[in-house]
mmCIF file of C-alpha atoms in Angstrom:
data_model
loop_
_atom_site.group_PDB
_atom_site.id
_atom_site.type_symbol
_atom_site.label_atom_id
_atom_site.label_comp_id
_atom_site.label_asym_id
_atom_site.label_seq_id
_atom_site.Cartn_x
_atom_site.Cartn_y
_atom_site.Cartn_z
ATOM 1 C CA UNK A 1 132.993 72.688 150.777
ATOM 2 C CA UNK A 2 132.316 68.959 150.543
ATOM 3 C CA UNK A 3 128.900 69.599 149.010
ATOM 4 C CA UNK A 4 130.399 71.956 146.450
ATOM 5 C CA UNK A 5 133.047 69.375 145.597
ATOM 6 C CA UNK A 6 130.394 66.694 145.115
ATOM 7 C CA UNK A 7 128.429 68.973 142.795
ATOM 8 C CA UNK A 8 131.541 69.637 140.716
ATOM 9 C CA UNK A 9 132.229 65.902 140.456
ATOM 10 C CA UNK A 10 128.634 65.272 139.420
ATOM 11 C CA UNK A 11 128.772 67.964 136.736
ATOM 12 C CA UNK A 12 132.033 66.615 135.316
ATOM 13 C CA UNK A 13 130.648 63.063 135.333
ATOM 14 C CA UNK A 14 127.487 64.116 133.507
ATOM 15 C CA UNK A 15 129.406 66.152 130.962
ATOM 16 C CA UNK A 16 131.850 63.322 130.342
ATOM 17 C CA UNK A 17 128.998 60.870 129.880
ATOM 18 C CA UNK A 18 127.302 63.212 127.440
ATOM 19 C CA UNK A 19 130.461 63.605 125.375
ATOM 20 C CA UNK A 20 131.158 59.858 125.296
ATOM 21 C CA UNK A 21 127.618 59.124 124.113
ATOM 22 C CA UNK A 22 127.860 61.925 121.557
ATOM 23 C CA UNK A 23 131.144 60.554 120.237
ATOM 24 C CA UNK A 24 130.170 56.881 119.895
ATOM 25 C CA UNK A 25 126.477 57.090 119.017
ATOM 26 C CA UNK A 26 126.040 55.023 115.801
ATOM 27 C CA UNK A 27 123.815 57.505 113.994
ATOM 28 C CA UNK A 28 125.247 57.352 110.489
ATOM 29 C CA UNK A 29 126.642 54.836 107.982
ATOM 30 C CA UNK A 30 130.261 53.772 108.080
ATOM 31 C CA UNK A 31 132.861 52.529 105.640
ATOM 32 C CA UNK A 32 135.991 50.716 106.762
ATOM 33 C CA UNK A 33 135.241 51.697 110.350
ATOM 34 C CA UNK A 34 134.882 55.440 109.710
ATOM 35 C CA UNK A 35 131.635 57.392 109.626
ATOM 36 C CA UNK A 36 130.541 59.241 106.524
ATOM 37 C CA UNK A 37 131.202 62.514 108.351
ATOM 38 C CA UNK A 38 134.787 61.479 109.079
ATOM 39 C CA UNK A 39 135.367 60.607 105.436
ATOM 40 C CA UNK A 40 133.953 63.949 104.299
ATOM 41 C CA UNK A 41 136.010 65.818 106.893
ATOM 42 C CA UNK A 42 139.088 64.052 105.546
ATOM 43 C CA UNK A 43 138.190 65.050 101.975
ATOM 44 C CA UNK A 44 137.486 68.619 103.030
ATOM 45 C CA UNK A 45 140.716 69.089 104.974
ATOM 46 C CA UNK A 46 142.898 67.406 102.361
ATOM 47 C CA UNK A 47 141.373 68.723 99.149
ATOM 48 C CA UNK A 48 139.242 71.719 100.080
ATOM 49 C CA UNK A 49 135.681 72.199 98.916
ATOM 50 C CA UNK A 50 136.336 71.660 95.197
ATOM 51 C CA UNK A 51 135.668 67.943 95.234
ATOM 52 C CA UNK A 52 133.005 66.319 93.143
ATOM 53 C CA UNK A 53 132.353 64.790 89.755
ATOM 54 C CA UNK A 54 133.818 67.815 87.984
ATOM 55 C CA UNK A 55 137.028 67.667 90.007
ATOM 56 C CA UNK A 56 137.636 63.943 90.380
ATOM 57 C CA UNK A 57 139.420 62.572 93.405
ATOM 58 C CA UNK A 58 141.665 59.520 93.289
ATOM 59 C CA UNK A 59 139.553 56.321 93.164
ATOM 60 C CA UNK A 60 140.177 55.588 96.837
ATOM 61 C CA UNK A 61 138.730 58.938 97.846
ATOM 62 C CA UNK A 62 135.459 58.388 95.994
ATOM 63 C CA UNK A 63 135.226 54.837 97.214
ATOM 64 C CA UNK A 64 133.835 55.560 100.678
ATOM 65 C CA UNK A 65 130.933 57.777 99.608
ATOM 66 C CA UNK A 66 130.174 55.624 96.576
ATOM 67 C CA UNK A 67 130.154 52.502 98.750
ATOM 68 C CA UNK A 68 127.786 54.069 101.275
ATOM 69 C CA UNK A 69 125.558 55.219 98.419
ATOM 70 C CA UNK A 70 121.991 56.346 99.091
ATOM 71 C CA UNK A 71 122.379 55.495 102.773
ATOM 72 C CA UNK A 72 124.404 58.706 102.958
ATOM 73 C CA UNK A 73 121.400 60.884 102.121
ATOM 74 C CA UNK A 74 119.961 61.350 105.660
ATOM 75 C CA UNK A 75 123.372 62.354 107.007
ATOM 76 C CA UNK A 76 124.034 64.730 104.107
ATOM 77 C CA UNK A 77 120.650 66.412 104.550
ATOM 78 C CA UNK A 78 121.329 66.778 108.263
ATOM 79 C CA UNK A 79 124.737 68.325 107.568
ATOM 80 C CA UNK A 80 123.187 70.717 105.082
ATOM 81 C CA UNK A 81 120.913 72.252 107.728
ATOM 82 C CA UNK A 82 123.626 72.426 110.410
ATOM 83 C CA UNK A 83 123.729 75.552 112.546
ATOM 84 C CA UNK A 84 126.183 76.667 115.209
ATOM 85 C CA UNK A 85 123.918 77.225 118.199
ATOM 86 C CA UNK A 86 125.081 79.505 121.027
ATOM 87 C CA UNK A 87 124.541 76.618 123.464
ATOM 88 C CA UNK A 88 126.926 74.344 121.582
ATOM 89 C CA UNK A 89 129.485 77.112 121.146
ATOM 90 C CA UNK A 90 129.374 78.011 124.844
ATOM 91 C CA UNK A 91 129.560 74.374 125.918
ATOM 92 C CA UNK A 92 132.658 73.746 123.803
ATOM 93 C CA UNK A 93 134.270 76.902 125.184
ATOM 94 C CA UNK A 94 133.469 75.793 128.748
ATOM 95 C CA UNK A 95 134.917 72.333 128.102
ATOM 96 C CA UNK A 96 138.169 73.682 126.712
ATOM 97 C CA UNK A 97 138.587 76.388 129.350
ATOM 98 C CA UNK A 98 138.384 73.819 132.146
ATOM 99 C CA UNK A 99 141.017 71.551 130.658
ATOM 100 C CA UNK A 100 138.766 68.526 130.171
ATOM 101 C CA UNK A 101 139.933 65.704 127.835
ATOM 102 C CA UNK A 102 140.375 66.786 124.231
ATOM 103 C CA UNK A 103 137.329 66.021 122.098
ATOM 104 C CA UNK A 104 136.827 66.190 118.346
ATOM 105 C CA UNK A 105 133.794 68.475 118.120
ATOM 106 C CA UNK A 106 133.483 68.225 114.351
ATOM 107 C CA UNK A 107 133.220 70.957 111.760
ATOM 108 C CA UNK A 108 131.451 74.296 112.028
ATOM 109 C CA UNK A 109 128.147 74.744 110.214
ATOM 110 C CA UNK A 110 129.557 76.438 107.097
ATOM 111 C CA UNK A 111 132.071 73.632 106.679
ATOM 112 C CA UNK A 112 129.333 71.047 107.075
ATOM 113 C CA UNK A 113 127.307 72.729 104.336
ATOM 114 C CA UNK A 114 130.267 72.408 101.979
ATOM 115 C CA UNK A 115 130.854 68.809 103.029
ATOM 116 C CA UNK A 116 127.210 67.999 102.285
ATOM 117 C CA UNK A 117 127.678 69.528 98.846
ATOM 118 C CA UNK A 118 130.753 67.365 98.342
ATOM 119 C CA UNK A 119 128.800 64.247 99.256
ATOM 120 C CA UNK A 120 125.944 65.046 96.889
ATOM 121 C CA UNK A 121 128.402 65.902 94.116
ATOM 122 C CA UNK A 122 130.147 62.552 94.513
ATOM 123 C CA UNK A 123 126.846 60.653 94.476
ATOM 124 C CA UNK A 124 125.433 62.684 91.592
ATOM 125 C CA UNK A 125 122.254 61.237 90.075
ATOM 126 C CA UNK A 126 122.352 58.385 92.579
ATOM 127 C CA UNK A 127 121.216 60.889 95.222
ATOM 128 C CA UNK A 128 118.038 61.931 93.403
ATOM 129 C CA UNK A 129 116.049 60.380 96.242
ATOM 130 C CA UNK A 130 117.147 63.431 98.243
ATOM 131 C CA UNK A 131 115.220 65.806 95.972
ATOM 132 C CA UNK A 132 112.253 66.329 98.311
ATOM 133 C CA UNK A 133 114.525 66.849 101.311
ATOM 134 C CA UNK A 134 116.638 69.364 99.436
ATOM 135 C CA UNK A 135 113.545 71.233 98.265
ATOM 136 C CA UNK A 136 112.481 71.621 101.902
ATOM 137 C CA UNK A 137 115.850 73.211 102.645
ATOM 138 C CA UNK A 138 115.330 75.803 99.896
ATOM 139 C CA UNK A 139 112.890 77.589 102.224
ATOM 140 C CA UNK A 140 115.119 77.426 105.302
ATOM 141 C CA UNK A 141 115.368 80.686 107.254
ATOM 142 C CA UNK A 142 119.135 80.708 106.664
ATOM 143 C CA UNK A 143 119.940 82.043 103.161
ATOM 144 C CA UNK A 144 123.210 80.086 103.082
ATOM 145 C CA UNK A 145 121.271 76.860 103.502
ATOM 146 C CA UNK A 146 118.738 77.894 100.839
ATOM 147 C CA UNK A 147 121.556 78.619 98.409
ATOM 148 C CA UNK A 148 123.402 75.374 99.111
ATOM 149 C CA UNK A 149 120.198 73.357 98.731
ATOM 150 C CA UNK A 150 119.710 74.849 95.253
ATOM 151 C CA UNK A 151 123.272 73.992 94.324
ATOM 152 C CA UNK A 152 122.838 70.421 95.535
ATOM 153 C CA UNK A 153 119.638 70.070 93.497
ATOM 154 C CA UNK A 154 121.726 71.093 90.525
ATOM 155 C CA UNK A 155 124.495 68.590 91.139
ATOM 156 C CA UNK A 156 122.116 65.623 91.572
ATOM 157 C CA UNK A 157 120.273 66.675 88.394
ATOM 158 C CA UNK A 158 116.897 66.790 90.106
ATOM 159 C CA UNK A 159 113.748 66.028 88.134
ATOM 160 C CA UNK A 160 112.937 69.109 86.005
ATOM 161 C CA UNK A 161 109.230 69.053 86.878
ATOM 162 C CA UNK A 162 110.086 69.258 90.570
ATOM 163 C CA UNK A 163 112.950 71.700 90.114
ATOM 164 C CA UNK A 164 111.303 74.346 87.938
ATOM 165 C CA UNK A 165 108.724 75.674 90.461
ATOM 166 C CA UNK A 166 111.417 75.783 93.147
ATOM 167 C CA UNK A 167 113.654 77.949 90.976
ATOM 168 C CA UNK A 168 110.778 80.267 90.083
ATOM 169 C CA UNK A 169 109.968 80.714 93.771
ATOM 170 C CA UNK A 170 113.589 81.378 94.705
ATOM 171 C CA UNK A 171 113.781 84.115 92.076
ATOM 172 C CA UNK A 172 111.749 86.107 94.614
ATOM 173 C CA UNK A 173 114.289 85.452 97.376
ATOM 174 C CA UNK A 174 115.338 88.509 99.381
ATOM 175 C CA UNK A 175 118.930 87.258 99.371
ATOM 176 C CA UNK A 176 120.551 88.301 96.081
ATOM 177 C CA UNK A 177 122.938 85.381 95.978
ATOM 178 C CA UNK A 178 120.068 82.900 96.295
ATOM 179 C CA UNK A 179 117.975 84.565 93.595
ATOM 180 C CA UNK A 180 121.038 84.843 91.368
ATOM 181 C CA UNK A 181 121.747 81.117 91.638
ATOM 182 C CA UNK A 182 118.095 80.386 90.846
ATOM 183 C CA UNK A 183 118.274 82.650 87.786
ATOM 184 C CA UNK A 184 121.472 81.001 86.576
ATOM 185 C CA UNK A 185 119.979 77.522 86.942
ATOM 186 C CA UNK A 186 116.857 78.631 85.068
ATOM 187 C CA UNK A 187 118.988 79.939 82.230
ATOM 188 C CA UNK A 188 120.933 76.686 82.010
ATOM 189 C CA UNK A 189 118.049 74.243 82.402
ATOM 190 C CA UNK A 190 114.983 76.155 81.189
ATOM 191 C CA UNK A 191 116.214 78.822 78.726
ATOM 192 C CA UNK A 192 112.845 79.586 77.111
ATOM 193 C CA UNK A 193 111.068 79.868 80.448
ATOM 194 C CA UNK A 194 113.934 81.983 81.797
ATOM 195 C CA UNK A 195 113.462 84.511 79.013
ATOM 196 C CA UNK A 196 109.709 84.541 79.566
ATOM 197 C CA UNK A 197 110.276 85.225 83.271
ATOM 198 C CA UNK A 198 112.422 88.241 82.417
ATOM 199 C CA UNK A 199 115.597 87.103 84.150
ATOM 200 C CA UNK A 200 117.781 88.784 81.512
ATOM 201 C CA UNK A 201 116.277 92.151 82.375
ATOM 202 C CA UNK A 202 116.812 91.560 86.067
ATOM 203 C CA UNK A 203 120.228 89.909 85.654
ATOM 204 C CA UNK A 204 121.672 91.323 82.395
ATOM 205 C CA UNK A 205 125.010 89.630 83.050
ATOM 206 C CA UNK A 206 123.287 86.305 82.359
ATOM 207 C CA UNK A 207 123.034 87.275 78.696
ATOM 208 C CA UNK A 208 126.725 86.489 78.537
ATOM 209 C CA UNK A 209 128.451 83.232 79.351
ATOM 210 C CA UNK A 210 128.330 84.012 83.027
ATOM 211 C CA UNK A 211 128.424 81.912 86.174
ATOM 212 C CA UNK A 212 127.649 83.562 89.528
ATOM 213 C CA UNK A 213 130.748 83.781 91.681
ATOM 214 C CA UNK A 214 130.119 81.686 94.757
ATOM 215 C CA UNK A 215 133.118 81.163 96.972
ATOM 216 C CA UNK A 216 133.717 77.446 97.609
ATOM 217 C CA UNK A 217 130.520 76.402 95.797
ATOM 218 C CA UNK A 218 130.943 77.322 92.122
ATOM 219 C CA UNK A 219 132.019 73.746 91.331
ATOM 220 C CA UNK A 220 128.430 72.654 92.034
ATOM 221 C CA UNK A 221 127.097 74.713 89.117
#
């Protein structure tokens, strides 16, 4: 019994140490003592996903992301590729079931994708240095990440010469929503090339003043 008790104490100690390190590790930029993630979580909870240049926040709300500037890019790219792994999900469930101290585990992956979009929308053209990183995410195995990466490329107004081949490639995407976003962006940014590529035959609704309905993300178009 004593050995079992010692093992339990060791496990709890290790888990507690892991959580403390996870919580305080200085891995991202801060503003007024809060991490970029905390600021974006605050924006997301208070205002929802429709926050960006097209839906301006009060000056104070933009201030944090604007002040952090391009230093936010690595964190935003990391948030964009977030996934909810079974290991993380099971660990959090285990922690809560055993009544350990309450921990802020952060947002789920889908929420983080939206928060990344918010950050890029606030930075706008200032985040163009993220273009290559976003392009890499357009071939992610997760179609939601591919779609969000395209939308972020749109909101930072990525260089047309870099953007065009990405959009052409994503027209072939097996996920309709991804290919539809690519087609819409081609129509808006490269109208002559879009017609040559036959997107109006494939997506006849684009002949009209049409924007693809994307829950939570249409403000990035």
